[in-house]
Each structure stands twice: as structure tokens, then as C-alpha cells.
Short mmCIF file of C-alpha atoms and ligand atoms in Angstrom, two decimals:
data_model
loop_
_atom_site.label_atom_id
_atom_site.label_comp_id
_atom_site.label_asym_id
_atom_site.label_seq_id
_atom_site.Cartn_x
_atom_site.Cartn_y
_atom_site.Cartn_z
CA MET A 1466 -47.78 -10.09 -43.29
CA SER A 1467 -49.39 -8.12 -40.47
CA TRP A 1468 -50.17 -4.42 -40.34
CA TYR A 1469 -47.11 -3.57 -38.27
CA HIS A 1470 -44.66 -4.98 -40.82
CA ASN A 1471 -45.21 -1.97 -43.01
CA ALA A 1472 -46.54 0.63 -40.64
CA VAL A 1473 -44.78 3.95 -40.17
CA PHE A 1474 -44.83 4.75 -36.44
CA TYR A 1475 -44.63 8.22 -34.91
CA GLN A 1476 -43.74 8.80 -31.27
CA ALA A 1477 -45.15 11.84 -29.49
CA LEU A 1478 -45.11 12.95 -25.87
CA VAL A 1479 -48.58 14.16 -24.96
CA GLY A 1480 -47.30 16.98 -22.75
CA SER A 1481 -45.04 18.34 -25.48
CA PHE A 1482 -47.13 17.92 -28.61
CA LYS A 1483 -50.01 20.39 -28.59
CA ASP A 1484 -52.04 22.21 -25.98
CA SER A 1485 -55.83 22.08 -26.31
CA SER A 1486 -57.34 24.72 -28.49
CA ASN A 1487 -60.70 25.37 -30.11
CA ASN A 1488 -62.19 22.88 -27.71
CA GLY A 1489 -63.32 25.24 -25.04
CA ALA A 1490 -60.66 23.75 -22.81
CA GLU A 1491 -58.48 25.94 -20.68
CA ASN A 1492 -54.94 26.28 -22.04
CA LYS A 1493 -52.28 25.50 -19.46
CA GLY A 1494 -49.20 25.61 -21.60
CA ILE A 1495 -49.04 21.80 -21.45
CA GLY A 1496 -49.82 19.43 -24.28
CA THR A 1497 -53.03 17.43 -23.94
CA LEU A 1498 -54.85 14.51 -25.53
CA ARG A 1499 -57.25 16.98 -27.13
CA GLY A 1500 -54.25 18.78 -28.55
CA VAL A 1501 -53.14 15.51 -30.14
CA ILE A 1502 -56.61 15.13 -31.67
CA ASP A 1503 -56.19 18.60 -33.21
CA LYS A 1504 -53.05 17.42 -34.99
CA LEU A 1505 -54.24 14.12 -36.42
CA ASP A 1506 -54.78 15.66 -39.86
CA TYR A 1507 -51.11 16.60 -39.88
CA LEU A 1508 -50.01 13.07 -38.94
CA GLN A 1509 -52.28 11.65 -41.61
CA TRP A 1510 -50.89 14.07 -44.18
CA LEU A 1511 -47.37 13.01 -43.21
CA GLY A 1512 -48.23 9.36 -43.84
CA VAL A 1513 -48.11 8.05 -40.27
CA ASP A 1514 -49.86 4.72 -39.72
CA CYS A 1515 -49.52 4.32 -35.98
CA LEU A 1516 -49.15 6.92 -33.28
CA TRP A 1517 -47.13 5.95 -30.19
CA LEU A 1518 -47.89 8.03 -27.13
CA SER A 1519 -45.41 7.89 -24.27
CA PRO A 1520 -46.97 7.42 -20.79
CA PHE A 1521 -49.93 9.65 -19.98
CA TYR A 1522 -50.85 7.98 -16.68
CA ALA A 1523 -51.15 9.61 -13.27
CA SER A 1524 -47.60 10.27 -12.17
CA PRO A 1525 -45.50 12.71 -10.16
CA LEU A 1526 -43.49 13.09 -13.41
CA ARG A 1527 -40.11 12.64 -11.79
CA ASP A 1528 -39.30 10.41 -14.76
CA ASP A 1529 -41.64 12.12 -17.22
CA GLY A 1530 -44.43 9.59 -16.70
CA TYR A 1531 -42.37 6.40 -16.71
CA ASP A 1532 -42.94 6.65 -12.95
CA ILE A 1533 -46.57 5.55 -12.79
CA ALA A 1534 -48.60 6.34 -9.68
CA ASP A 1535 -51.86 4.82 -10.89
CA TYR A 1536 -52.09 2.38 -13.77
CA TYR A 1537 -55.77 3.13 -14.29
CA SER A 1538 -55.97 6.87 -14.64
CA ILE A 1539 -54.81 9.64 -16.91
CA HIS A 1540 -52.64 12.48 -15.66
CA PRO A 1541 -55.11 15.34 -15.11
CA ASP A 1542 -52.85 17.77 -17.00
CA TYR A 1543 -53.32 15.69 -20.16
CA GLY A 1544 -57.10 15.37 -20.09
CA THR A 1545 -59.66 12.71 -19.33
CA MET A 1546 -60.46 9.12 -20.20
CA GLU A 1547 -63.14 10.47 -22.56
CA ASP A 1548 -60.46 12.48 -24.37
CA LEU A 1549 -58.41 9.32 -24.83
CA GLU A 1550 -61.44 7.42 -26.08
CA GLU A 1551 -62.16 10.17 -28.56
CA LEU A 1552 -58.54 10.20 -29.70
CA ILE A 1553 -58.63 6.45 -30.33
CA GLU A 1554 -61.89 6.81 -32.23
CA GLU A 1555 -60.57 9.69 -34.33
CA LEU A 1556 -57.43 7.74 -35.21
CA HIS A 1557 -59.40 4.67 -36.21
CA ARG A 1558 -61.77 6.80 -38.28
CA ARG A 1559 -58.70 7.85 -40.26
CA ASP A 1560 -57.51 4.24 -40.58
CA MET A 1561 -54.65 5.01 -38.26
CA ARG A 1562 -53.64 3.10 -35.15
CA ILE A 1563 -52.42 3.92 -31.68
CA MET A 1564 -50.07 2.32 -29.20
CA THR A 1565 -48.78 3.47 -25.85
CA ASP A 1566 -46.16 2.64 -23.26
CA LEU A 1567 -46.58 0.46 -20.23
CA ALA A 1568 -43.85 0.56 -17.62
CA LEU A 1569 -44.33 -2.74 -15.78
CA ASN A 1570 -40.91 -3.17 -14.21
CA HIS A 1571 -41.43 -0.47 -11.62
CA THR A 1572 -43.90 2.06 -10.31
CA SER A 1573 -43.47 5.48 -8.83
CA SER A 1574 -42.74 5.47 -5.09
CA ASP A 1575 -45.98 7.47 -4.89
CA HIS A 1576 -47.99 4.47 -6.05
CA PRO A 1577 -50.45 3.39 -3.30
CA TRP A 1578 -49.11 -0.18 -3.60
CA PHE A 1579 -45.67 1.04 -2.56
CA GLN A 1580 -47.04 3.21 0.22
CA ALA A 1581 -48.99 0.23 1.56
CA SER A 1582 -45.95 -2.00 1.16
CA ARG A 1583 -43.90 0.36 3.31
CA SER A 1584 -46.41 0.79 6.08
CA ASP A 1585 -47.87 -2.70 6.25
CA PRO A 1586 -45.27 -5.40 5.48
CA ASP A 1587 -47.73 -8.17 6.40
CA GLY A 1588 -50.61 -6.67 4.43
CA PRO A 1589 -51.78 -7.54 0.93
CA PHE A 1590 -49.14 -5.33 -0.72
CA GLY A 1591 -46.29 -6.13 1.68
CA ASP A 1592 -44.63 -8.37 -0.87
CA PHE A 1593 -45.40 -6.31 -4.00
CA TYR A 1594 -41.89 -4.89 -4.14
CA VAL A 1595 -38.40 -6.30 -3.68
CA TRP A 1596 -37.47 -5.71 -0.04
CA GLY A 1597 -34.42 -6.90 1.84
CA ASP A 1598 -32.06 -6.31 4.73
CA ASP A 1599 -28.90 -6.65 2.69
CA PRO A 1600 -28.02 -3.86 0.24
CA GLU A 1601 -25.33 -6.15 -1.20
CA ARG A 1602 -27.85 -8.71 -2.43
CA TYR A 1603 -27.77 -9.24 -6.21
CA PRO A 1604 -24.21 -7.94 -6.62
CA GLU A 1605 -24.29 -9.06 -10.24
CA ILE A 1606 -27.08 -6.66 -11.17
CA ARG A 1607 -25.68 -3.46 -12.64
CA VAL A 1608 -26.79 0.06 -11.81
CA ILE A 1609 -28.25 1.49 -15.03
CA PHE A 1610 -28.33 5.23 -14.29
CA THR A 1611 -24.74 5.26 -13.07
CA ASP A 1612 -24.57 9.06 -13.16
CA VAL A 1613 -27.31 9.50 -10.55
CA GLU A 1614 -27.57 6.27 -8.55
CA THR A 1615 -24.77 4.44 -6.78
CA SER A 1616 -26.76 1.37 -5.72
CA ASN A 1617 -29.89 -0.52 -6.73
CA TRP A 1618 -30.99 -0.51 -3.08
CA THR A 1619 -32.44 2.38 -1.10
CA TRP A 1620 -33.17 2.39 2.61
CA ASP A 1621 -36.76 2.99 3.67
CA GLU A 1622 -37.13 4.51 7.13
CA GLU A 1623 -40.72 3.49 7.51
CA ARG A 1624 -40.33 -0.22 6.79
CA GLN A 1625 -36.79 -0.35 8.11
CA GLN A 1626 -35.62 -2.28 5.07
CA TYR A 1627 -34.01 -1.67 1.71
CA TYR A 1628 -36.02 -1.76 -1.52
CA PHE A 1629 -34.63 -2.63 -4.92
CA HIS A 1630 -34.77 -0.37 -7.99
CA ARG A 1631 -33.09 -0.66 -11.39
CA PHE A 1632 -33.55 2.99 -12.24
CA TYR A 1633 -34.16 6.03 -10.06
CA SER A 1634 -34.58 5.44 -6.33
CA HIS A 1635 -38.10 6.88 -6.63
CA GLN A 1636 -38.97 3.96 -8.93
CA PRO A 1637 -39.17 0.77 -6.81
CA ASP A 1638 -39.16 -2.46 -8.82
CA LEU A 1639 -42.25 -4.61 -8.62
CA ASN A 1640 -41.73 -8.12 -7.29
CA TYR A 1641 -42.58 -10.53 -10.11
CA ASP A 1642 -41.98 -13.50 -7.85
CA ASN A 1643 -45.28 -12.55 -6.27
CA PRO A 1644 -48.14 -14.09 -8.31
CA ASN A 1645 -50.43 -11.24 -7.24
CA VAL A 1646 -48.16 -8.78 -9.06
CA GLN A 1647 -48.37 -10.95 -12.16
CA ASP A 1648 -52.17 -11.01 -11.90
CA GLU A 1649 -52.28 -7.22 -11.73
CA VAL A 1650 -50.44 -7.04 -15.06
CA PHE A 1651 -53.21 -8.88 -16.88
CA ASP A 1652 -55.85 -6.59 -15.39
CA ILE A 1653 -53.85 -3.55 -16.52
CA LEU A 1654 -53.43 -4.97 -20.02
CA SER A 1655 -57.16 -5.69 -20.33
CA PHE A 1656 -58.12 -2.28 -19.04
CA TRP A 1657 -56.13 -0.38 -21.66
CA MET A 1658 -56.54 -2.78 -24.55
CA ASP A 1659 -60.31 -2.71 -24.04
CA LYS A 1660 -60.16 1.02 -24.74
CA GLY A 1661 -59.21 0.06 -28.30
CA LEU A 1662 -55.44 0.41 -28.33
CA ASP A 1663 -53.60 -1.34 -31.16
CA GLY A 1664 -50.35 -2.01 -29.39
CA LEU A 1665 -48.11 -1.55 -26.41
CA ARG A 1666 -44.46 -0.78 -25.91
CA LEU A 1667 -43.41 -2.69 -22.83
CA ASP A 1668 -40.81 -0.52 -21.17
CA ALA A 1669 -37.62 -1.84 -19.57
CA ILE A 1670 -38.85 -5.38 -20.10
CA ALA A 1671 -35.47 -7.07 -19.60
CA TYR A 1672 -35.52 -6.42 -15.88
CA LEU A 1673 -38.73 -7.92 -14.46
CA PHE A 1674 -37.15 -10.57 -12.22
CA GLU A 1675 -34.11 -10.29 -9.97
CA ARG A 1676 -31.46 -13.02 -9.87
CA ASN A 1677 -27.68 -12.94 -9.95
CA GLU A 1678 -27.51 -15.13 -13.03
CA LEU A 1679 -27.05 -13.36 -16.38
CA GLY A 1680 -26.55 -10.10 -14.55
CA GLY A 1681 -30.25 -10.29 -13.73
CA GLU A 1682 -31.23 -9.30 -17.29
CA SER A 1683 -33.31 -11.28 -19.81
CA LEU A 1684 -33.67 -14.06 -17.27
CA PRO A 1685 -35.57 -17.24 -18.22
CA GLU A 1686 -38.24 -16.21 -15.67
CA THR A 1687 -38.62 -12.85 -17.42
CA VAL A 1688 -39.02 -14.20 -20.94
CA GLU A 1689 -41.37 -16.90 -19.66
CA PHE A 1690 -43.58 -14.20 -18.19
CA VAL A 1691 -43.40 -12.38 -21.52
CA GLU A 1692 -44.73 -15.57 -23.14
CA LYS A 1693 -47.69 -15.47 -20.78
CA ILE A 1694 -48.37 -11.86 -21.72
CA ARG A 1695 -48.18 -12.76 -25.40
CA ALA A 1696 -50.51 -15.73 -25.02
CA PHE A 1697 -52.98 -13.48 -23.21
CA MET A 1698 -52.77 -10.87 -25.96
CA ASP A 1699 -53.17 -13.47 -28.70
CA ALA A 1700 -56.25 -14.85 -26.98
CA HIS A 1701 -57.93 -11.50 -26.43
CA TYR A 1702 -56.39 -8.92 -28.79
CA PRO A 1703 -54.98 -10.92 -31.69
CA ASP A 1704 -54.43 -7.92 -33.97
CA ALA A 1705 -52.44 -5.91 -31.44
CA VAL A 1706 -48.69 -5.53 -31.49
CA LEU A 1707 -46.34 -5.88 -28.54
CA ILE A 1708 -43.05 -4.06 -28.81
CA ALA A 1709 -40.11 -4.66 -26.52
CA GLU A 1710 -37.83 -2.01 -25.18
CA ALA A 1711 -34.85 -4.25 -24.51
CA ASN A 1712 -31.60 -2.38 -24.80
CA GLN A 1713 -29.41 -5.48 -24.88
CA PRO A 1714 -26.59 -6.96 -26.98
CA PRO A 1715 -27.62 -8.50 -30.36
CA GLU A 1716 -27.94 -12.19 -29.32
CA GLU A 1717 -29.82 -11.25 -26.19
CA THR A 1718 -32.15 -8.97 -28.11
CA MET A 1719 -33.24 -12.02 -30.12
CA GLU A 1720 -34.50 -13.60 -26.87
CA TYR A 1721 -37.44 -11.22 -26.98
CA TYR A 1722 -38.75 -12.80 -30.18
CA GLY A 1723 -38.38 -16.39 -28.92
CA SER A 1724 -39.78 -18.59 -31.63
CA GLY A 1725 -42.26 -15.87 -32.51
CA ASN A 1726 -44.11 -16.49 -29.24
CA ARG A 1727 -42.84 -13.49 -27.27
CA PHE A 1728 -42.82 -10.01 -28.80
CA HIS A 1729 -44.00 -9.19 -32.32
CA MET A 1730 -41.46 -6.41 -32.47
CA VAL A 1731 -38.29 -5.42 -30.69
CA PHE A 1732 -36.59 -2.05 -31.00
CA ASN A 1733 -33.41 -2.39 -32.98
CA PHE A 1734 -30.98 -1.12 -30.35
CA PRO A 1735 -28.09 -3.07 -31.94
CA VAL A 1736 -28.29 -1.25 -35.30
CA MET A 1737 -29.09 2.27 -34.12
CA PRO A 1738 -25.69 3.39 -32.70
CA ARG A 1739 -23.85 1.79 -35.67
CA LEU A 1740 -25.48 4.27 -38.02
CA TYR A 1741 -24.02 7.17 -36.04
CA GLN A 1742 -20.69 5.35 -35.76
CA ALA A 1743 -20.53 4.80 -39.54
CA LEU A 1744 -21.25 8.47 -40.12
CA ALA A 1745 -18.56 9.56 -37.68
CA LEU A 1746 -16.03 7.33 -39.44
CA GLY A 1747 -17.18 7.86 -43.03
CA ASP A 1748 -17.08 4.08 -43.23
CA ALA A 1749 -20.00 1.67 -43.71
CA THR A 1750 -18.24 -1.29 -42.02
CA PRO A 1751 -19.95 -0.98 -38.59
CA VAL A 1752 -23.36 -1.32 -40.25
CA TYR A 1753 -22.31 -4.32 -42.36
CA ASP A 1754 -20.91 -5.91 -39.19
CA ILE A 1755 -24.02 -5.48 -37.11
CA LEU A 1756 -26.36 -6.61 -39.89
CA ASP A 1757 -24.25 -9.72 -40.08
CA GLN A 1758 -24.83 -10.41 -36.38
CA LEU A 1759 -28.61 -10.28 -36.60
CA PRO A 1760 -30.20 -13.59 -37.56
CA PRO A 1761 -33.41 -13.73 -39.61
CA LEU A 1762 -36.53 -13.14 -37.54
CA PRO A 1763 -39.13 -15.80 -36.71
CA GLU A 1764 -42.39 -15.77 -38.65
CA GLY A 1765 -44.62 -12.79 -37.86
CA CYS A 1766 -41.86 -10.75 -36.24
CA GLN A 1767 -40.46 -7.36 -37.17
CA TRP A 1768 -37.80 -4.94 -35.97
CA GLY A 1769 -38.67 -1.49 -34.72
CA THR A 1770 -36.09 0.68 -36.45
CA PHE A 1771 -35.36 4.09 -34.98
CA LEU A 1772 -32.90 6.95 -35.07
CA ARG A 1773 -33.90 8.84 -31.95
CA ASN A 1774 -36.51 8.69 -29.23
CA HIS A 1775 -37.38 10.42 -25.94
CA ASP A 1776 -34.27 9.01 -24.26
CA GLU A 1777 -30.59 9.71 -24.68
CA LEU A 1778 -28.83 8.23 -27.70
CA THR A 1779 -27.89 5.22 -25.64
CA LEU A 1780 -24.33 3.91 -25.71
CA GLU A 1781 -24.68 1.30 -23.00
CA MET A 1782 -24.20 -1.64 -25.31
CA VAL A 1783 -21.30 -0.52 -27.50
CA ASP A 1784 -17.63 -1.28 -26.78
CA ASP A 1785 -15.58 1.27 -24.84
CA ASP A 1786 -13.63 2.44 -27.91
CA VAL A 1787 -16.83 2.97 -29.89
CA ARG A 1788 -18.38 4.90 -27.00
CA GLU A 1789 -15.30 7.10 -26.87
CA LEU A 1790 -15.50 7.72 -30.62
CA MET A 1791 -19.18 8.62 -30.31
CA TYR A 1792 -18.49 11.05 -27.47
CA GLN A 1793 -15.79 12.68 -29.55
CA ALA A 1794 -18.01 12.97 -32.58
CA TYR A 1795 -21.33 13.87 -30.98
CA LEU A 1796 -20.67 15.28 -27.50
CA PRO A 1797 -18.84 18.58 -27.88
CA ASP A 1798 -20.12 19.69 -24.49
CA ASP A 1799 -20.62 17.62 -21.36
CA SER A 1800 -23.99 19.22 -20.66
CA MET A 1801 -25.34 17.05 -23.48
CA ARG A 1802 -24.52 13.84 -21.65
CA ALA A 1803 -27.41 11.95 -20.05
CA HIS A 1804 -26.74 8.68 -18.27
CA VAL A 1805 -24.45 6.62 -20.54
CA GLY A 1806 -25.52 8.46 -23.66
CA ILE A 1807 -26.12 11.71 -25.47
CA ALA A 1808 -29.29 13.75 -25.08
CA ARG A 1809 -29.47 15.49 -28.45
CA ARG A 1810 -31.92 15.48 -31.30
CA LEU A 1811 -31.20 14.20 -34.78
CA MET A 1812 -30.57 17.52 -36.57
CA PRO A 1813 -28.03 18.83 -34.02
CA LEU A 1814 -26.34 15.42 -33.93
CA MET A 1815 -25.92 15.76 -37.67
CA GLY A 1816 -24.27 19.14 -37.17
CA GLY A 1817 -27.21 20.81 -38.91
CA ASP A 1818 -26.28 19.08 -42.17
CA ARG A 1819 -29.46 18.41 -44.09
CA ASN A 1820 -27.79 15.81 -46.33
CA LYS A 1821 -26.79 13.76 -43.30
CA VAL A 1822 -30.29 13.97 -41.85
CA GLU A 1823 -31.80 12.76 -45.11
CA LEU A 1824 -29.28 9.93 -45.30
CA MET A 1825 -30.37 8.83 -41.82
CA PHE A 1826 -34.05 8.99 -42.78
CA SER A 1827 -33.34 6.93 -45.89
CA LEU A 1828 -31.63 4.29 -43.73
CA LEU A 1829 -34.60 4.39 -41.35
CA MET A 1830 -36.99 3.71 -44.22
CA THR A 1831 -35.01 0.93 -45.89
CA LEU A 1832 -33.18 -1.05 -43.20
CA PRO A 1833 -34.98 -4.17 -41.93
CA GLY A 1834 -37.88 -3.18 -39.70
CA ALA A 1835 -40.75 -0.75 -39.46
CA PRO A 1836 -39.63 2.87 -39.04
CA PHE A 1837 -40.29 4.86 -35.86
CA ILE A 1838 -40.07 8.64 -36.21
CA TYR A 1839 -39.57 10.80 -33.12
CA TYR A 1840 -41.81 13.89 -33.14
CA GLY A 1841 -40.07 16.98 -34.40
CA ASP A 1842 -37.28 15.13 -36.18
CA GLU A 1843 -39.28 15.34 -39.42
CA ILE A 1844 -38.74 19.13 -39.34
CA GLY A 1845 -35.20 18.90 -37.96
CA MET A 1846 -36.20 20.42 -34.64
CA LEU A 1847 -33.32 21.59 -32.46
CA ASP A 1848 -32.78 20.80 -28.79
CA ASP A 1849 -32.03 22.72 -25.61
CA THR A 1850 -29.01 21.11 -24.01
CA SER A 1851 -29.19 23.40 -20.98
CA LEU A 1852 -32.13 21.28 -19.77
CA PRO A 1853 -31.42 18.48 -17.30
CA ASP A 1854 -31.72 14.71 -17.77
CA ARG A 1855 -33.23 14.02 -21.21
CA TYR A 1856 -35.49 17.07 -21.38
CA ALA A 1857 -33.25 18.60 -24.06
CA VAL A 1858 -35.05 16.41 -26.60
CA ARG A 1859 -38.56 16.74 -25.18
CA THR A 1860 -39.35 20.40 -25.78
CA PRO A 1861 -42.69 21.51 -27.28
CA MET A 1862 -43.41 20.72 -30.91
CA GLN A 1863 -43.05 23.78 -33.11
CA TRP A 1864 -46.14 24.17 -35.23
CA ASP A 1865 -45.71 27.72 -36.49
CA ASP A 1866 -43.55 30.78 -36.06
CA SER A 1867 -45.81 32.59 -33.60
CA LYS A 1868 -44.75 33.48 -30.07
CA HIS A 1869 -45.47 30.08 -28.51
CA ALA A 1870 -44.80 28.19 -31.73
CA GLY A 1871 -48.50 27.32 -32.08
CA PHE A 1872 -47.99 24.85 -29.24
CA SER A 1873 -50.18 26.80 -26.84
CA THR A 1874 -51.72 30.22 -26.46
CA ARG A 1875 -49.86 30.35 -23.13
CA THR A 1876 -46.18 30.31 -22.30
CA PRO A 1877 -45.24 26.63 -22.13
CA ALA A 1878 -45.41 25.61 -18.50
CA ARG A 1879 -42.79 22.89 -18.40
CA LEU A 1880 -40.17 23.20 -21.09
CA PRO A 1881 -39.20 26.10 -23.31
CA ILE A 1882 -39.66 26.28 -27.05
CA VAL A 1883 -36.36 25.97 -28.85
CA GLY A 1884 -37.38 27.64 -32.11
CA GLY A 1885 -35.59 27.84 -35.42
CA THR A 1886 -38.12 26.07 -37.58
CA SER A 1887 -41.75 25.00 -37.66
CA VAL A 1888 -44.20 22.72 -39.39
CA GLU A 1889 -45.96 25.66 -41.01
CA SER A 1890 -42.84 27.19 -42.52
CA GLN A 1891 -41.81 23.83 -43.92
CA ILE A 1892 -45.24 22.94 -45.27
CA ASN A 1893 -45.07 26.13 -47.30
CA ASP A 1894 -41.73 25.19 -48.79
CA ASP A 1895 -41.73 22.25 -51.21
CA THR A 1896 -37.99 21.82 -50.80
CA SER A 1897 -38.12 21.47 -47.01
CA LEU A 1898 -36.97 18.49 -44.95
CA LEU A 1899 -40.58 17.91 -43.96
CA HIS A 1900 -41.64 17.47 -47.60
CA ARG A 1901 -38.64 15.23 -48.20
CA VAL A 1902 -39.49 13.01 -45.22
CA ARG A 1903 -43.10 12.85 -46.32
CA ALA A 1904 -42.02 11.80 -49.81
CA MET A 1905 -39.78 9.09 -48.32
CA ILE A 1906 -42.68 7.76 -46.27
CA ALA A 1907 -44.82 7.63 -49.41
CA GLU A 1908 -42.00 5.84 -51.23
CA ARG A 1909 -41.68 3.38 -48.38
CA HIS A 1910 -45.42 2.67 -48.60
CA ALA A 1911 -45.02 2.14 -52.36
CA HIS A 1912 -42.48 -0.63 -51.64
CA PRO A 1913 -44.17 -3.11 -49.32
CA GLU A 1914 -41.21 -5.49 -49.85
CA LEU A 1915 -39.32 -3.22 -47.43
CA GLY A 1916 -41.51 -4.65 -44.69
CA THR A 1917 -40.57 -8.28 -45.17
CA ALA A 1918 -37.87 -8.95 -47.76
CA PRO A 1919 -34.55 -10.20 -46.40
CA CYS A 1920 -31.76 -7.69 -46.25
CA GLU A 1921 -28.91 -8.95 -48.40
CA PRO A 1922 -25.65 -7.04 -48.06
CA VAL A 1923 -24.15 -5.96 -51.39
CA GLU A 1924 -20.44 -5.27 -51.80
CA THR A 1925 -20.07 -1.76 -53.27
CA GLY A 1926 -16.28 -1.64 -53.64
CA LYS A 1927 -16.21 1.63 -51.68
CA LYS A 1928 -15.54 1.71 -47.96
CA SER A 1929 -17.95 4.55 -47.34
CA VAL A 1930 -20.89 3.06 -49.23
CA LEU A 1931 -23.34 0.65 -47.65
CA GLY A 1932 -25.26 -1.49 -50.10
CA TYR A 1933 -28.08 -3.91 -49.45
CA GLN A 1934 -30.81 -5.48 -51.49
CA ARG A 1935 -34.37 -5.62 -50.21
CA GLY A 1936 -36.53 -7.57 -52.66
CA ASN A 1937 -36.34 -5.69 -55.94
CA LEU A 1938 -34.68 -2.67 -54.43
CA LEU A 1939 -30.99 -1.94 -54.20
CA CYS A 1940 -30.36 0.58 -51.41
CA LEU A 1941 -27.13 2.58 -51.40
CA HIS A 1942 -25.95 4.95 -48.68
CA ASN A 1943 -22.77 7.00 -48.76
CA PHE A 1944 -21.42 7.75 -45.27
CA SER A 1945 -18.73 10.12 -46.50
CA ASP A 1946 -18.61 13.82 -47.30
CA ARG A 1947 -17.14 13.06 -50.74
CA CYS A 1948 -18.85 12.16 -54.01
CA VAL A 1949 -18.54 8.49 -54.84
CA ASP A 1950 -18.71 7.08 -58.35
CA LEU A 1951 -19.98 3.51 -58.37
CA GLY A 1952 -19.90 3.21 -62.16
CA THR A 1953 -23.65 2.82 -62.63
CA VAL A 1954 -24.53 5.57 -60.20
CA GLU A 1955 -22.86 8.52 -58.58
CA LEU A 1956 -23.64 9.42 -54.97
CA GLY A 1957 -23.06 12.93 -53.64
CA PRO A 1958 -21.74 13.69 -50.13
CA TYR A 1959 -23.96 11.63 -47.79
CA GLY A 1960 -25.95 10.69 -50.89
CA TRP A 1961 -28.32 7.76 -51.08
CA ALA A 1962 -30.33 5.96 -53.72
CA TRP A 1963 -33.03 3.31 -53.91
CA LEU A 1964 -32.64 1.63 -57.30
CA PRO A 1965 -34.35 -1.24 -59.07
CA ALA A 1966 -32.14 -4.27 -58.34
C1 BGC B 1461 -37.65 4.72 -20.53
C2 BGC B 1461 -36.92 5.87 -19.87
C3 BGC B 1461 -37.08 5.77 -18.37
C4 BGC B 1461 -36.68 4.39 -17.87
C5 BGC B 1461 -37.00 4.19 -16.43
C6 BGC B 1461 -36.95 3.52 -19.92
O1 BGC B 1461 -36.50 2.54 -20.54
O2 BGC B 1461 -37.56 4.74 -21.92
O3 BGC B 1461 -37.37 7.09 -20.35
O4 BGC B 1461 -36.31 6.74 -17.74
O5 BGC B 1461 -37.37 3.40 -18.59
O6 BGC B 1461 -38.36 4.36 -16.19
#
């Protein structure tokens, strides 16, 4: 068993977590790496084992940092390389770990490689991106952000050609058929891993190569390159974890494990929407069904289980009727839609019902995989659905009930504070969601079998109750708003229990 099998992960966005304070640094109303350092005691108290920071690289922030303009520097708003080094040191001193995101599929159009590629087609970067004269090439490759882009090709006046992009048109895809691009990846990996990181989430990994086959996703070329990355990591950073963001159907998701020679972990995109679906229906069947479709993992591998993250609650991979059901249940207002999903936080999705939120956390802790908590969800933070794109779920963390929520001494510069609750108010209340989540994390740590034991479905005799055995634990979750009597145990509305099996 490796450290990540049982680690509790916590995702934070640097710019939204905590502004610098008490460090002599100037407050800008933007979260910083020093601000994160200030809050490590809190994360340790909560029981977090590994902090995941979303991109903090130099970027024009047109996609909140997933549009990287320089792979080797830190966005000046967030601090300096020394700040990052200190953060890593402080985490390790507390026996905690740190991972971050790398977006390798694309860069920002501001990246000097792209600028050089535009202006000098015959120069060293001329072939770093996917250029062409035919905007109909790769007709089989879907447009992902269908609400904002109509094509994967955008015309470039300067080069007088089209360039290919899976996401926003300001995010040109790198050309992985060019060996020089591949070489750059290994330099980037070494640079950041040598700083002492413990892991990386490789963003949008399914899309590295372009071909018409398989809709251009999870291509053999792509997973082969992943194997090279893994071999490189094993040779140089054998304790580090690689996590795939591959939002694909169940069988395809398994591709990212290979025989245990690709990723250590893959986010469990197949299971996540089924939890919300089961809740909307008051019926556990969708979760039984999806668990049934997921084969056992190769040796050394683990799922990354999650309820929410910085993106929309994605519905790309569910059937049309399920998507419709989810919109009906969770999208009362179209302003909450982002791409093919729903940009809302956990507590509002649960209609403010604390029982439902706890049920979801209990599933997060006991389903196969290591749990990933999205910052703020542990206090049931609300969202601001008037904000565009996915910013509704990226507002500043609420530390206390003061004017700027303890996030900054200044008015937040980018996104407003939503309010309604705070860490401080919940720490002072033993009955709060925060205390409950903390207790669940402790309970999860007390049951290491949850990290590795197979998940064996158990028939409960009640449609609304999901049962599964993990080692010596029987986990029961009631998806309905009614009490359910199972004979040996009674579950309240949205009740749950972890019992000795
Ligand atoms: C990230 C998104 C981002 C997209 C394109 C993703 O998969 O999670 O936040 O918008 O990559 O960069």
C-alpha cells in the first residue's frame, strides 16, 4: 500500500484561499502562497494529508490559470518561488504532502512558444502547435466547450493558418507529434518535482494527440506517452503520485491505469454524477450499476473520489435522459449552467440540507478510492451563481465573520465573498458540519481497509439504500427522505452508517 491509497486530499485555489497576512507582505485582496502557509495548521487540524493546489503559474488567467503562459514561473499575484519552496517545506514539516496541476495539452495563446509559432513558421517553435489550412480536419474530434466554441480551429491572421484547440480558442493545443514538445514535458516535470512536490494532476490528459480514430480521445499514442511520463517519474520520483483528469466513460477511464504502468490514480468521473442521480431519484440503483461497471484496479492503483471540484458538475458522460434529470433536479436557473454541467457548490446542490451533505461526505469517505475535498465544502460554503463560467464555485474561502471573511484585509480583488458561514463560527460549534467532516476524516483514517479492500455490493432489500462491504466494514447509505428500517439498523432520512460487518 502506498501513501496515496489512504490519503485525504484537499483542493484549494491559491487566489481564493487566503491573502498574505502577518508576513509583511502587501495585501492585494488576492490569495497567495504565503496565505496558504498561514492556513496549514487548519488543514492539519482537519486531517488533510495532501494539499492539491490548482495552477499557480504565470498566466493571463482567461481560464483561471489552466492557460499557462510560462511553465517555469509563478504568477506574480500569488508570490514567489521562495514562497512555494517554503510552503512545501512547511507541509513536509507537518508530515503533509503537496501536489499541483500541470496542463500539458495546451498553453495560453500568450505563451512565447505560441507567439514564436505564429510569427516564424520555419523557426524552432513553428511546429509546436497543431496548424493547418483546413478547418474541417479531424471532423471526428468533438468540441468540448460547446456553449462558447463552435469549432476546434481558429484562424490566425499572422500565420495565415488555422490552429487547433480542444478548449477555449485562447488555448492552442501543443503538437505532441513533435518530439521537441515531448522533450519539453520532461524538463517541466523535473523542474517542479525537484522543488519537492509529491504529486501531479495531469489536466485534460485524454487529448494530447489528434487523430480521427476514437474521436481523438484516449488514443494509443496518448496513453503510450503517458507510459513514458510514468517511467520517467518512477525512475526519478518513485514516491510521487500521478493523477489523471480523464473525464471519459468507465471502460475508457480504465485505460489510464493500463496494467498499473500509467497513472497511479484516476479521478472517478464515472461514479461522481451517479451519487447526485441516486439522490435525485431516492434510489440507490445508479450507484450499484456504476460500481458494477468498474473492474478491480491493477496493483498499486487507486481511484480519486470526489464530489465537487473547481469545475462544473460535469454531465458530459451521462446519457441524455440522466442529464435531463440532473438539470431538473439541480439546475433551477439557467445562470447556473456552465458548459455541459452545473456550476454550483455541494451545499446549494443539496438544497441546503445538512443531512444530504453528510450523506455525500460519508459516500466520499467510504466508496473505493482516496477522498478529495474541495475547499469550502467542509463548511458548506455557498456559491454565487451570478458569476460567469465556473467562478460561482471559486469565491474566497470564508475564514471568519469579519467584513472580508478573514480572507484579506482588503476587498477581494477578483471574486466577491458569498458569506453565510465561516470556519471560525463552525470551529466554535461542536455540532457543525465542519466538526462532522473532521470526525469522518478521523474515522476514515482509523479504517485503513477503506484504502484497499474490495467494494462488495450488499443487497439491502430497500431500493433507496445502498449497501457495500469494505473489509470489516458494512457501509449503508439511504438516498431517500424517509426513515428506513433494515431490521438490524434504522436509517433516518438520508441517514448512513458504517457498521462492523
Ligand atoms: C480544467 C478546467 C479547464 C480545462 C481547460 C480542465 O480539465 O479542469 O478548469 O477549463 O481543463 O484548460
